Amino acid sequence: MKPMNVGLLGIGTVGGGTWTVLSRNAEEITRRAGRPIRITAVADRNTELAAKVTGGAARITADAFELVRDPEIDIVVELIGGYTIAKDLVLAAIENGKHVVTANKALLAVHGKEIFAAAQAKGVTVAFEAAVAGGIPIIKALREGLSANRIEWIAGIINGTTNFILSEMRDKGLPFADVLKQAQALGYAEADPTFDIEGVDAAHKITLMSAMAFGIPVQFDKAYIEGITKLEATDIKYAEQLGYRIKLLGIARRRDAGIELRVHPTLIPTKRLIANVEGAMNAVLVQADAVGATLYYGKGAGAEPTASAVIADLVDVTRLATASVEHRVPALAFQADQLVDLPILPIEEVQTAYYLRMRVEDKTGVLADITRILADGAISIDAMLQKEPGEGESQTDIILLTHVAIEGQVNAAITRIEDLATVVGKVTKIRLEELN
């Protein structure tokens, strides 16, 4: 059969990996896809690098728009990143009747509604396995493998940078700032790590997964996002003593009133497999009604792991290219006219358990005052850790773990606790998920 001609936008780390894997495994990929898949054109501002990587085996251009208009190109692979030029190129590719494969989670999380609608109107596919969790085939699992199930919740470690930092903080007892510098030196963190450490990258990914899990529109603007920059090594240590580990989780959960969509540091019991995902690795835990819990683990970034996902999409698009639109697997798992507009719940309505740490004066009645305030807010205590004051000290830490409570009620209780004369400074609050 006629080869599928691919135009590659960007030949940096992932683009280079895609070229390498596609070339190395060409015979195997052809056998799977039913026809050859070949990159015939590459657009990159660094034309010298593109020529070096491809060895003259593809046409090189610095004009990405010229590539997406090329009538000989069947599939455009967008690996540029960002919200602006990438959006224009993807929409131009769709307008020109090209299928699109992208690793750009930020683009789809922010502009997904417009892009998926445009693709539907033109009868082309937008595939994005590489946009979430690198080489882990979680998109395929949500879109197809779990299609018999009513998905109840997803919880994922979906940013390798933050997972590396939290692992190092726990293992070495170092403060966040020191470990961030180490992560940058090792190449695990960008020079500007804001999107990673503030939770934005993870929020892009959990937004896409929530749309696929629950059949709702992509709604990144309604996600609650909290990063790891304010975490202290003290809390990581106390969590360990209580049998928990702190991870940055992306969580999407179905509730009667709507959908919880949130990213934040979370205590997880150490006995859970996902709590033991270390370093820069990723993992996604999905709870569904028929199959129960399924865990997907692997490398969430890197040239060849991400290229693996890009090429898997190329194979899928190639297999389905001749199928009519109504016979293709929907990009967001549900048929486009079957999406439901469930509300994304504000963080004040989220229901979860909590870790609370407060610095208090070592005086009689302090704990009684605190527990009375919590009881007034219908917040019950699951476990407690009270440290003895150091020699010559008059203050100590009290750590409480609560049962599941409503966030707004917990926040109101914290405000009252902080007003107590015996409580020093602010109360530290970290959400807790049992994931069972």
Coordinates of N, CA and C in Angstrom, one line a residue, residues 201-432:
D201 N 1.9 21.7 34.7 CA 2.1 20.6 33.8 C 1.2 19.4 34.1
A202 N 1.1 19.0 35.4 CA 0.3 17.9 35.9 C -1.2 18.3 35.6
A203 N -1.6 19.5 35.8 CA -3.0 19.9 35.6 C -3.4 19.8 34.1
H204 N -2.5 20.2 33.2 CA -2.7 20.0 31.8 C -3.1 18.5 31.6
K205 N -2.3 17.6 32.1 CA -2.5 16.2 31.9 C -3.8 15.6 32.5
I206 N -4.0 15.9 33.8 CA -5.2 15.4 34.4 C -6.5 16.0 33.8
T207 N -6.4 17.2 33.2 CA -7.5 17.8 32.5 C -7.9 16.9 31.3
L208 N -6.9 16.5 30.6 CA -7.2 15.7 29.4 C -7.8 14.3 29.8
M209 N -7.2 13.7 30.9 CA -7.7 12.4 31.3 C -9.1 12.5 31.9
S210 N -9.4 13.6 32.6 CA -10.7 13.7 33.1 C -11.8 13.8 32.0
A211 N -11.5 14.5 30.9 CA -12.4 14.5 29.8 C -12.7 13.1 29.2
M212 N -11.6 12.3 29.2 CA -11.8 11.0 28.6 C -12.4 10.0 29.6
A213 N -12.2 10.2 30.9 CA -12.8 9.3 31.9 C -14.3 9.6 32.1
F214 N -14.7 10.8 32.0 CA -16.1 11.1 32.4 C -16.9 11.6 31.2
G215 N -16.3 11.8 30.0 CA -17.1 12.3 28.9 C -17.5 13.7 29.0
I216 N -16.6 14.5 29.5 CA -16.9 16.0 29.7 C -16.0 16.8 28.8
P217 N -16.3 18.0 28.6 CA -15.4 18.9 27.8 C -14.1 19.1 28.5
V218 N -13.0 19.5 27.8 CA -11.8 19.8 28.4 C -11.9 21.2 29.1
Q219 N -11.6 21.2 30.4 CA -11.9 22.4 31.2 C -10.7 22.7 32.1
F220 N -9.5 23.0 31.5 CA -8.3 23.3 32.3 C -8.5 24.5 33.2
D221 N -9.3 25.5 32.8 CA -9.4 26.7 33.5 C -10.2 26.5 34.8
K222 N -10.8 25.4 35.0 CA -11.6 25.1 36.3 C -10.8 24.2 37.2
A223 N -9.6 23.8 36.8 CA -8.8 22.9 37.7 C -8.2 23.6 38.9
Y224 N -8.2 23.0 40.0 CA -7.5 23.5 41.2 C -6.1 23.1 41.1
I225 N -5.1 24.0 41.2 CA -3.7 23.7 41.0 C -2.9 24.3 42.2
E226 N -2.1 23.4 42.8 CA -1.2 23.7 43.9 C 0.1 22.9 43.7
G227 N 1.2 23.6 43.7 CA 2.5 23.0 43.5 C 3.1 22.5 44.8
I228 N 4.4 22.3 44.7 CA 5.2 21.7 45.8 C 6.2 22.7 46.4
T229 N 6.1 23.9 46.0 CA 7.2 24.9 46.4 C 7.1 25.2 47.9
K230 N 5.9 25.0 48.5 CA 5.8 25.4 50.0 C 5.9 24.2 50.9
L231 N 6.2 23.0 50.3 CA 6.3 21.8 51.1 C 7.6 21.9 51.9
E232 N 7.6 21.4 53.2 CA 8.7 21.4 54.0 C 9.2 20.0 54.3
A233 N 10.5 19.8 54.4 CA 11.0 18.5 54.7 C 10.4 17.9 56.0
T234 N 10.1 18.8 57.0 CA 9.5 18.4 58.2 C 8.2 17.6 58.0
D235 N 7.4 18.1 57.1 CA 6.1 17.4 56.8 C 6.3 16.1 56.1
I236 N 7.3 16.0 55.3 CA 7.6 14.7 54.6 C 8.1 13.7 55.7
K237 N 8.8 14.2 56.7 CA 9.3 13.3 57.7 C 8.2 12.8 58.6
Y238 N 7.3 13.8 59.0 CA 6.2 13.4 59.8 C 5.2 12.4 59.1
A239 N 5.0 12.7 57.8 CA 4.2 11.8 57.0 C 4.7 10.4 57.0
E240 N 6.0 10.2 56.9 CA 6.6 8.9 56.9 C 6.4 8.2 58.3
Q241 N 6.5 9.0 59.4 CA 6.3 8.4 60.7 C 4.8 7.9 60.9
L242 N 3.9 8.5 60.2 CA 2.5 8.2 60.2 C 2.1 7.1 59.2
G243 N 3.1 6.7 58.4 CA 2.8 5.6 57.4 C 2.4 6.1 56.1
Y244 N 2.8 7.3 55.7 CA 2.4 8.0 54.4 C 3.6 8.5 53.7
R245 N 3.4 8.7 52.4 CA 4.4 9.4 51.6 C 3.6 10.6 50.9
I246 N 4.4 11.6 50.6 CA 3.8 12.8 50.0 C 4.2 12.8 48.5
K247 N 3.2 12.8 47.6 CA 3.4 12.9 46.2 C 2.5 14.0 45.6
L248 N 3.0 14.6 44.5 CA 2.2 15.5 43.8 C 1.2 14.7 42.9
L249 N -0.1 14.7 43.2 CA -1.0 14.0 42.5 C -1.9 14.8 41.6
G250 N -2.2 14.3 40.4 CA -3.3 14.9 39.7 C -4.5 14.0 39.9
I251 N -5.6 14.5 40.3 CA -6.8 13.7 40.7 C -8.0 14.2 40.0
A252 N -8.8 13.3 39.4 CA -10.1 13.5 38.8 C -11.0 12.5 39.4
R253 N -12.1 13.0 40.1 CA -13.0 12.1 40.8 C -14.4 12.5 40.5
R254 N -15.3 11.4 40.2 CA -16.7 11.6 40.0 C -17.4 11.7 41.3
R255 N -18.2 12.7 41.5 CA -19.1 12.9 42.7 C -20.5 13.1 42.2
D256 N -21.4 12.9 43.1 CA -22.8 13.1 42.8 C -23.1 14.5 42.2
A257 N -22.4 15.5 42.8 CA -22.6 16.9 42.5 C -21.8 17.4 41.3
G258 N -20.8 16.6 40.8 CA -20.0 17.0 39.7 C -18.6 16.3 39.7
I259 N -17.6 16.9 39.2 CA -16.3 16.3 39.1 C -15.3 17.1 39.9
E260 N -14.5 16.4 40.6 CA -13.3 17.0 41.3 C -12.2 17.0 40.3
L261 N -11.5 18.1 40.1 CA -10.4 18.2 39.2 C -9.3 19.0 39.9
R262 N -8.3 18.3 40.3 CA -7.3 19.0 41.2 C -5.9 18.4 41.1
V263 N -4.9 19.3 41.4 CA -3.5 18.9 41.5 C -3.0 19.5 42.7
H264 N -2.3 18.7 43.6 CA -1.8 19.2 44.8 C -0.9 18.1 45.5
P265 N -0.1 18.5 46.4 CA 0.7 17.5 47.2 C -0.4 16.7 48.0
T266 N -0.1 15.4 48.1 CA -1.1 14.5 48.7 C -0.4 13.4 49.5
L267 N -0.8 13.2 50.7 CA -0.4 12.0 51.5 C -1.0 10.7 51.0
I268 N -0.2 9.7 50.7 CA -0.7 8.4 50.3 C -0.1 7.3 51.2
P269 N -0.9 6.3 51.6 CA -0.3 5.3 52.5 C 0.8 4.6 51.8
T270 N 1.9 4.4 52.5 CA 3.1 3.8 51.9 C 2.9 2.4 51.4
K271 N 1.8 1.7 51.9 CA 1.5 0.3 51.4 C 0.9 0.3 50.0
R272 N 0.5 1.5 49.5 CA 0.0 1.6 48.1 C 1.2 1.5 47.1
L273 N 1.0 0.8 46.0 CA 2.0 0.7 45.0 C 2.4 2.1 44.5
I274 N 1.4 2.9 44.3 CA 1.7 4.2 43.7 C 2.6 5.1 44.6
A275 N 2.5 4.9 45.9 CA 3.3 5.6 46.8 C 4.8 5.3 46.7
N276 N 5.1 4.2 46.1 CA 6.5 3.7 46.0 C 7.1 4.0 44.6
V277 N 6.4 4.8 43.8 CA 6.9 5.3 42.5 C 7.9 6.4 42.8
E278 N 9.2 6.1 42.5 CA 10.3 7.0 42.9 C 11.0 7.7 41.7
G279 N 11.8 8.7 42.0 CA 12.6 9.4 41.0 C 11.7 10.1 40.0
A280 N 12.1 10.0 38.7 CA 11.4 10.7 37.6 C 10.3 9.9 37.0
M281 N 10.0 8.7 37.6 CA 9.0 7.8 37.0 C 7.6 8.4 37.2
N282 N 6.7 7.9 36.3 CA 5.3 8.3 36.3 C 4.4 7.1 36.6
A283 N 3.2 7.3 37.2 CA 2.3 6.2 37.4 C 0.9 6.8 37.4
V284 N -0.1 6.1 36.9 CA -1.5 6.5 36.9 C -2.3 5.4 37.4
L285 N -3.1 5.6 38.4 CA -4.0 4.7 39.0 C -5.5 5.0 38.6
V286 N -6.2 4.0 38.1 CA -7.5 4.3 37.6 C -8.5 3.3 38.4
Q287 N -9.5 3.8 38.9 CA -10.5 3.0 39.6 C -11.8 3.0 38.8
A288 N -12.2 1.8 38.4 CA -13.4 1.7 37.6 C -14.3 0.6 38.1
D289 N -15.6 0.6 37.8 CA -16.6 -0.2 38.5 C -16.4 -1.7 38.1
A290 N -16.1 -2.0 36.9 CA -16.0 -3.5 36.5 C -14.6 -4.1 36.8
V291 N -13.6 -3.4 36.4 CA -12.3 -4.0 36.5 C -11.6 -3.7 37.8
G292 N -12.1 -2.7 38.5 CA -11.5 -2.3 39.8 C -10.3 -1.4 39.5
A293 N -9.2 -1.5 40.3 CA -8.1 -0.6 40.2 C -7.1 -1.2 39.2
T294 N -6.6 -0.3 38.3 CA -5.5 -0.7 37.4 C -4.5 0.4 37.5
L295 N -3.2 0.0 37.4 CA -2.1 0.9 37.6 C -1.2 0.8 36.4
Y296 N -0.8 2.0 35.9 CA 0.0 2.1 34.7 C 1.3 2.9 35.1
Y297 N 2.4 2.3 34.8 CA 3.7 2.8 35.3 C 4.7 2.8 34.2
G298 N 5.6 3.8 34.3 CA 6.7 3.8 33.3 C 7.3 5.2 33.2
K299 N 8.1 5.4 32.2 CA 8.9 6.6 32.0 C 7.9 7.7 31.5
G300 N 7.8 8.8 32.1 CA 6.9 9.8 31.7 C 7.5 10.9 30.8
A301 N 8.8 10.7 30.5 CA 9.5 11.7 29.6 C 10.7 11.1 29.0
G302 N 11.4 11.8 28.2 CA 12.6 11.3 27.5 C 12.3 11.1 26.0
A303 N 13.4 11.1 25.3 CA 13.3 11.0 23.8 C 12.6 9.8 23.3
E304 N 13.1 8.6 23.7 CA 12.5 7.4 23.1 C 11.2 7.0 23.8
P305 N 11.0 7.1 25.1 CA 9.7 6.8 25.7 C 8.6 7.6 25.1
T306 N 8.8 8.9 24.9 CA 7.8 9.8 24.4 C 7.6 9.4 22.9
A307 N 8.7 9.2 22.2 CA 8.6 8.8 20.8 C 7.8 7.5 20.6
S308 N 7.9 6.6 21.6 CA 7.1 5.4 21.5 C 5.6 5.7 21.4
A309 N 5.2 6.7 22.2 CA 3.8 7.1 22.2 C 3.4 7.8 20.9
V310 N 4.3 8.7 20.4 CA 4.1 9.4 19.2 C 3.8 8.4 18.0
I311 N 4.7 7.4 18.0 CA 4.6 6.4 16.9 C 3.4 5.5 17.0
A312 N 3.1 5.2 18.3 CA 1.8 4.4 18.5 C 0.6 5.1 17.9
D313 N 0.6 6.4 18.0 CA -0.5 7.2 17.4 C -0.4 7.2 15.9
L314 N 0.8 7.3 15.4 CA 1.0 7.2 13.9 C 0.5 5.9 13.4
V315 N 0.7 4.8 14.1 CA 0.2 3.5 13.7 C -1.3 3.5 13.7
D316 N -1.9 4.0 14.8 CA -3.3 4.1 14.9 C -4.0 4.9 13.8
V317 N -3.4 6.1 13.6 CA -4.0 6.9 12.5 C -3.9 6.2 11.2
T318 N -2.8 5.6 10.9 CA -2.6 4.9 9.7 C -3.6 3.8 9.5
R319 N -3.8 3.0 10.5 CA -4.8 1.9 10.4 C -6.2 2.4 10.1
L320 N -6.5 3.6 10.7 CA -7.9 4.1 10.6 C -8.1 5.1 9.5
A321 N -7.0 5.4 8.8 CA -7.1 6.6 7.9 C -8.2 6.4 6.8
T322 N -8.4 5.1 6.4 CA -9.4 4.9 5.4 C -10.8 4.6 5.9
A323 N -10.9 4.6 7.3 CA -12.2 4.4 7.9 C -13.1 5.7 7.9
S324 N -14.3 5.6 7.8 CA -15.2 6.7 7.8 C -15.1 7.3 9.3
V325 N -15.4 8.6 9.4 CA -15.3 9.3 10.7 C -16.1 8.6 11.8
E326 N -17.3 8.1 11.4 CA -18.2 7.5 12.5 C -17.7 6.2 12.9
H327 N -16.7 5.6 12.2 CA -16.2 4.3 12.6 C -14.8 4.4 13.3
R328 N -14.3 5.6 13.5 CA -13.1 5.8 14.2 C -13.3 5.9 15.7
V329 N -12.3 5.6 16.5 CA -12.4 5.8 17.9 C -12.4 7.3 18.2
P330 N -13.3 7.8 19.0 CA -13.4 9.2 19.3 C -12.1 9.7 20.0
A331 N -11.6 10.8 19.7 CA -10.4 11.4 20.4 C -10.5 11.4 21.9
L332 N -11.7 11.8 22.4 CA -11.9 11.9 23.9 C -12.7 10.7 24.4
A333 N -12.7 9.6 23.7 CA -13.3 8.3 24.2 C -14.8 8.3 24.0
F334 N -15.5 9.4 24.2 CA -16.9 9.4 24.0 C -17.2 10.1 22.7
Q335 N -18.4 9.7 22.1 CA -18.8 10.3 20.8 C -18.9 11.8 21.1
A336 N -18.5 12.6 20.0 CA -18.5 14.1 20.2 C -19.8 14.7 20.6
D337 N -20.9 14.1 20.2 CA -22.2 14.6 20.5 C -22.8 14.0 21.8
Q338 N -22.0 13.2 22.5 CA -22.4 12.6 23.8 C -21.7 13.1 25.0
L339 N -20.9 14.2 24.8 CA -20.2 14.8 26.0 C -21.3 15.5 26.9
V340 N -21.1 15.4 28.2 CA -22.0 16.0 29.1 C -21.3 17.1 29.9
D341 N -22.1 18.1 30.2 CA -21.5 19.3 30.9 C -21.6 19.2 32.4
L342 N -21.0 18.2 33.0 CA -21.0 18.1 34.4 C -20.2 19.2 35.0
P343 N -20.6 19.8 36.1 CA -19.8 20.9 36.7 C -18.5 20.4 37.3
I344 N -17.5 21.2 37.2 CA -16.2 21.0 37.9 C -16.4 21.6 39.3
L345 N -16.3 20.9 40.4 CA -16.5 21.4 41.7 C -15.4 22.3 42.2
P346 N -15.8 23.4 42.8 CA -14.8 24.3 43.4 C -14.1 23.6 44.5
I347 N -12.8 24.0 44.8 CA -12.0 23.2 45.8 C -12.7 23.2 47.2
E348 N -13.5 24.3 47.5 CA -14.2 24.3 48.8 C -15.2 23.2 49.0
E349 N -15.6 22.6 47.9 CA -16.6 21.5 47.9 C -16.0 20.1 47.8
V350 N -14.7 20.1 47.7 CA -13.9 18.8 47.6 C -14.0 18.0 48.9
Q351 N -14.2 16.7 48.8 CA -14.2 15.9 50.0 C -13.0 15.0 50.0
T352 N -12.1 15.1 51.0 CA -11.0 14.3 51.2 C -10.6 14.3 52.7
A353 N -9.5 13.5 53.0 CA -9.0 13.6 54.4 C -7.8 14.6 54.4
Y354 N -7.3 14.9 55.6 CA -6.3 16.0 55.7 C -5.3 15.7 56.7
Y355 N -4.1 16.2 56.4 CA -2.9 16.2 57.4 C -2.8 17.7 57.8
L356 N -2.9 17.9 59.1 CA -2.8 19.2 59.7 C -1.6 19.3 60.7
R357 N -0.7 20.2 60.5 CA 0.4 20.4 61.4 C 0.3 21.8 62.0
M358 N 0.4 21.9 63.3 CA 0.4 23.2 64.0 C 1.4 23.3 65.0
R359 N 2.1 24.4 65.1 CA 3.1 24.7 66.1 C 2.3 25.4 67.3
V360 N 2.5 24.8 68.5 CA 1.7 25.2 69.6 C 2.5 25.5 70.9
E361 N 2.0 26.3 71.8 CA 2.7 26.4 73.1 C 2.4 25.2 73.9
D362 N 3.4 24.7 74.6 CA 3.3 23.5 75.4 C 2.5 23.8 76.7
K363 N 1.2 23.9 76.5 CA 0.4 24.2 77.7 C -0.8 23.3 77.8
T364 N -1.3 23.2 79.0 CA -2.5 22.3 79.2 C -3.7 22.9 78.5
G365 N -4.5 22.0 77.8 CA -5.7 22.4 77.2 C -5.6 22.8 75.8
V366 N -4.4 22.9 75.2 CA -4.2 23.3 73.8 C -4.9 22.3 72.9
L367 N -4.6 21.0 73.1 CA -5.2 19.9 72.2 C -6.7 19.9 72.4
A368 N -7.2 20.1 73.6 CA -8.7 20.1 73.8 C -9.3 21.2 73.0
D369 N -8.7 22.4 73.0 CA -9.2 23.5 72.2 C -9.3 23.2 70.7
I370 N -8.2 22.6 70.2 CA -8.1 22.3 68.8 C -9.2 21.3 68.4
T371 N -9.3 20.2 69.2 CA -10.2 19.1 68.8 C -11.7 19.6 68.9
R372 N -11.9 20.6 69.8 CA -13.3 21.1 70.0 C -13.7 21.9 68.7
I373 N -12.7 22.7 68.2 CA -13.0 23.4 67.0 C -13.3 22.5 65.8
L374 N -12.5 21.4 65.7 CA -12.7 20.5 64.6 C -14.0 19.8 64.8
A375 N -14.4 19.4 66.0 CA -15.7 18.8 66.2 C -16.8 19.7 65.8
D376 N -16.7 21.0 66.1 CA -17.7 22.0 65.7 C -17.9 22.0 64.2
G377 N -16.8 21.7 63.5 CA -16.9 21.7 62.0 C -17.2 20.3 61.4
A378 N -17.6 19.4 62.3 CA -18.0 18.0 61.8 C -16.7 17.3 61.2
I379 N -15.6 17.6 61.8 CA -14.3 17.0 61.3 C -13.8 16.1 62.4
S380 N -13.7 14.8 62.1 CA -13.3 13.8 63.1 C -11.8 13.5 62.8
I381 N -11.1 13.1 63.9 CA -9.7 12.8 63.9 C -9.5 11.3 63.7
D382 N -8.6 11.0 62.8 CA -8.2 9.6 62.5 C -7.0 9.2 63.2
A383 N -6.0 10.1 63.3 CA -4.7 9.7 64.0 C -4.1 11.0 64.5
M384 N -3.2 10.9 65.4 CA -2.5 12.1 66.0 C -1.1 11.8 66.3
L385 N -0.2 12.8 66.1 CA 1.2 12.6 66.5 C 1.6 13.9 67.3
Q386 N 2.0 13.8 68.5 CA 2.4 15.0 69.3 C 3.8 14.8 69.7
K387 N 4.7 15.8 69.3 CA 6.1 15.7 69.7 C 6.4 16.3 71.0
E388 N 7.3 15.8 71.7 CA 7.7 16.4 73.0 C 8.6 17.6 72.7
P389 N 8.4 18.7 73.4 CA 9.3 19.8 73.2 C 10.8 19.5 73.4
G390 N 11.6 20.1 72.6 CA 13.1 19.9 72.8 C 13.5 20.5 74.1
E391 N 14.7 20.2 74.6 CA 15.2 20.7 75.9 C 15.3 22.2 75.8
G392 N 14.6 22.8 76.8 CA 14.7 24.3 76.8 C 13.7 25.0 75.9
E393 N 12.8 24.2 75.2 CA 11.8 24.8 74.3 C 10.5 24.8 75.0
S394 N 9.6 25.8 74.6 CA 8.3 25.9 75.1 C 7.2 25.6 74.1
Q395 N 7.7 25.3 72.9 CA 6.7 25.0 71.8 C 6.9 23.6 71.2
T396 N 5.9 23.0 70.6 CA 6.0 21.7 70.0 C 5.0 21.6 68.8
D397 N 5.1 20.5 68.1 CA 4.3 20.3 66.9 C 3.2 19.3 67.3
I398 N 2.0 19.6 66.9 CA 0.9 18.6 66.9 C 0.5 18.3 65.4
I399 N 0.4 17.0 65.1 CA 0.0 16.6 63.8 C -1.2 15.8 63.9
L400 N -2.2 16.2 63.1 CA -3.5 15.4 63.1 C -3.8 15.0 61.7
L401 N -4.3 13.7 61.6 CA -4.9 13.2 60.4 C -6.4 13.1 60.6
T402 N -7.2 13.7 59.7 CA -8.6 13.7 59.8 C -9.2 12.6 58.9
H403 N -10.5 12.3 59.2 CA -11.2 11.5 58.3 C -11.7 12.4 57.1
V404 N -12.4 11.8 56.2 CA -12.8 12.6 55.0 C -13.7 13.7 55.5
A405 N -13.5 14.9 55.0 CA -14.2 16.1 55.4 C -14.4 17.0 54.2
I406 N -15.2 18.0 54.3 CA -15.4 19.0 53.2 C -14.4 20.1 53.3
E407 N -13.7 20.4 52.3 CA -12.6 21.4 52.3 C -13.0 22.7 52.9
G408 N -14.2 23.2 52.6 CA -14.6 24.5 53.1 C -14.7 24.5 54.6
Q409 N -15.2 23.4 55.2 CA -15.3 23.3 56.6 C -14.0 23.2 57.3
V410 N -13.0 22.5 56.6 CA -11.7 22.4 57.2 C -11.0 23.7 57.2
N411 N -11.2 24.5 56.1 CA -10.6 25.8 56.0 C -11.1 26.7 57.1
A412 N -12.4 26.6 57.4 CA -13.0 27.5 58.4 C -12.5 27.1 59.8
A413 N -12.3 25.8 60.0 CA -11.8 25.3 61.3 C -10.3 25.8 61.5
I414 N -9.5 25.7 60.4 CA -8.1 26.2 60.5 C -8.1 27.6 60.8
T415 N -8.9 28.5 60.3 CA -9.0 29.9 60.6 C -9.2 30.1 62.1
R416 N -10.1 29.3 62.7 CA -10.4 29.4 64.1 C -9.2 28.9 64.9
I417 N -8.6 27.9 64.5 CA -7.4 27.3 65.2 C -6.3 28.3 65.2
E418 N -6.0 29.0 64.1 CA -4.9 29.9 64.0 C -5.2 31.2 64.9
D419 N -6.5 31.4 65.2 CA -6.8 32.5 66.1 C -6.5 32.2 67.6
L420 N -6.3 30.9 67.9 CA -6.0 30.6 69.3 C -4.7 31.2 69.8
A421 N -4.7 31.7 71.0 CA -3.4 32.3 71.5 C -2.3 31.3 71.6
T422 N -2.7 30.1 71.8 CA -1.6 29.0 72.0 C -1.1 28.4 70.7
V423 N -1.6 28.8 69.6 CA -1.1 28.3 68.3 C -0.2 29.4 67.7
V424 N 1.0 28.9 67.3 CA 2.0 29.8 66.7 C 2.0 29.8 65.2
G425 N 1.7 30.9 64.6 CA 1.8 30.9 63.1 C 0.7 30.2 62.4
K426 N 0.9 29.8 61.2 CA -0.1 29.2 60.3 C -0.1 27.7 60.5
V427 N -1.3 27.1 60.2 CA -1.5 25.7 60.2 C -1.1 25.2 58.8
T428 N -0.3 24.1 58.8 CA 0.0 23.5 57.5 C -1.0 22.4 57.2
K429 N -1.6 22.5 56.0 CA -2.6 21.6 55.5 C -2.2 20.9 54.3
I430 N -2.2 19.6 54.3 CA -1.9 18.8 53.1 C -3.1 17.8 53.0
R431 N -3.6 17.6 51.8 CA -4.7 16.7 51.6 C -4.2 15.2 51.6
L432 N -5.1 14.3 51.9 CA -4.7 12.9 52.1 C -5.7 12.0 51.4

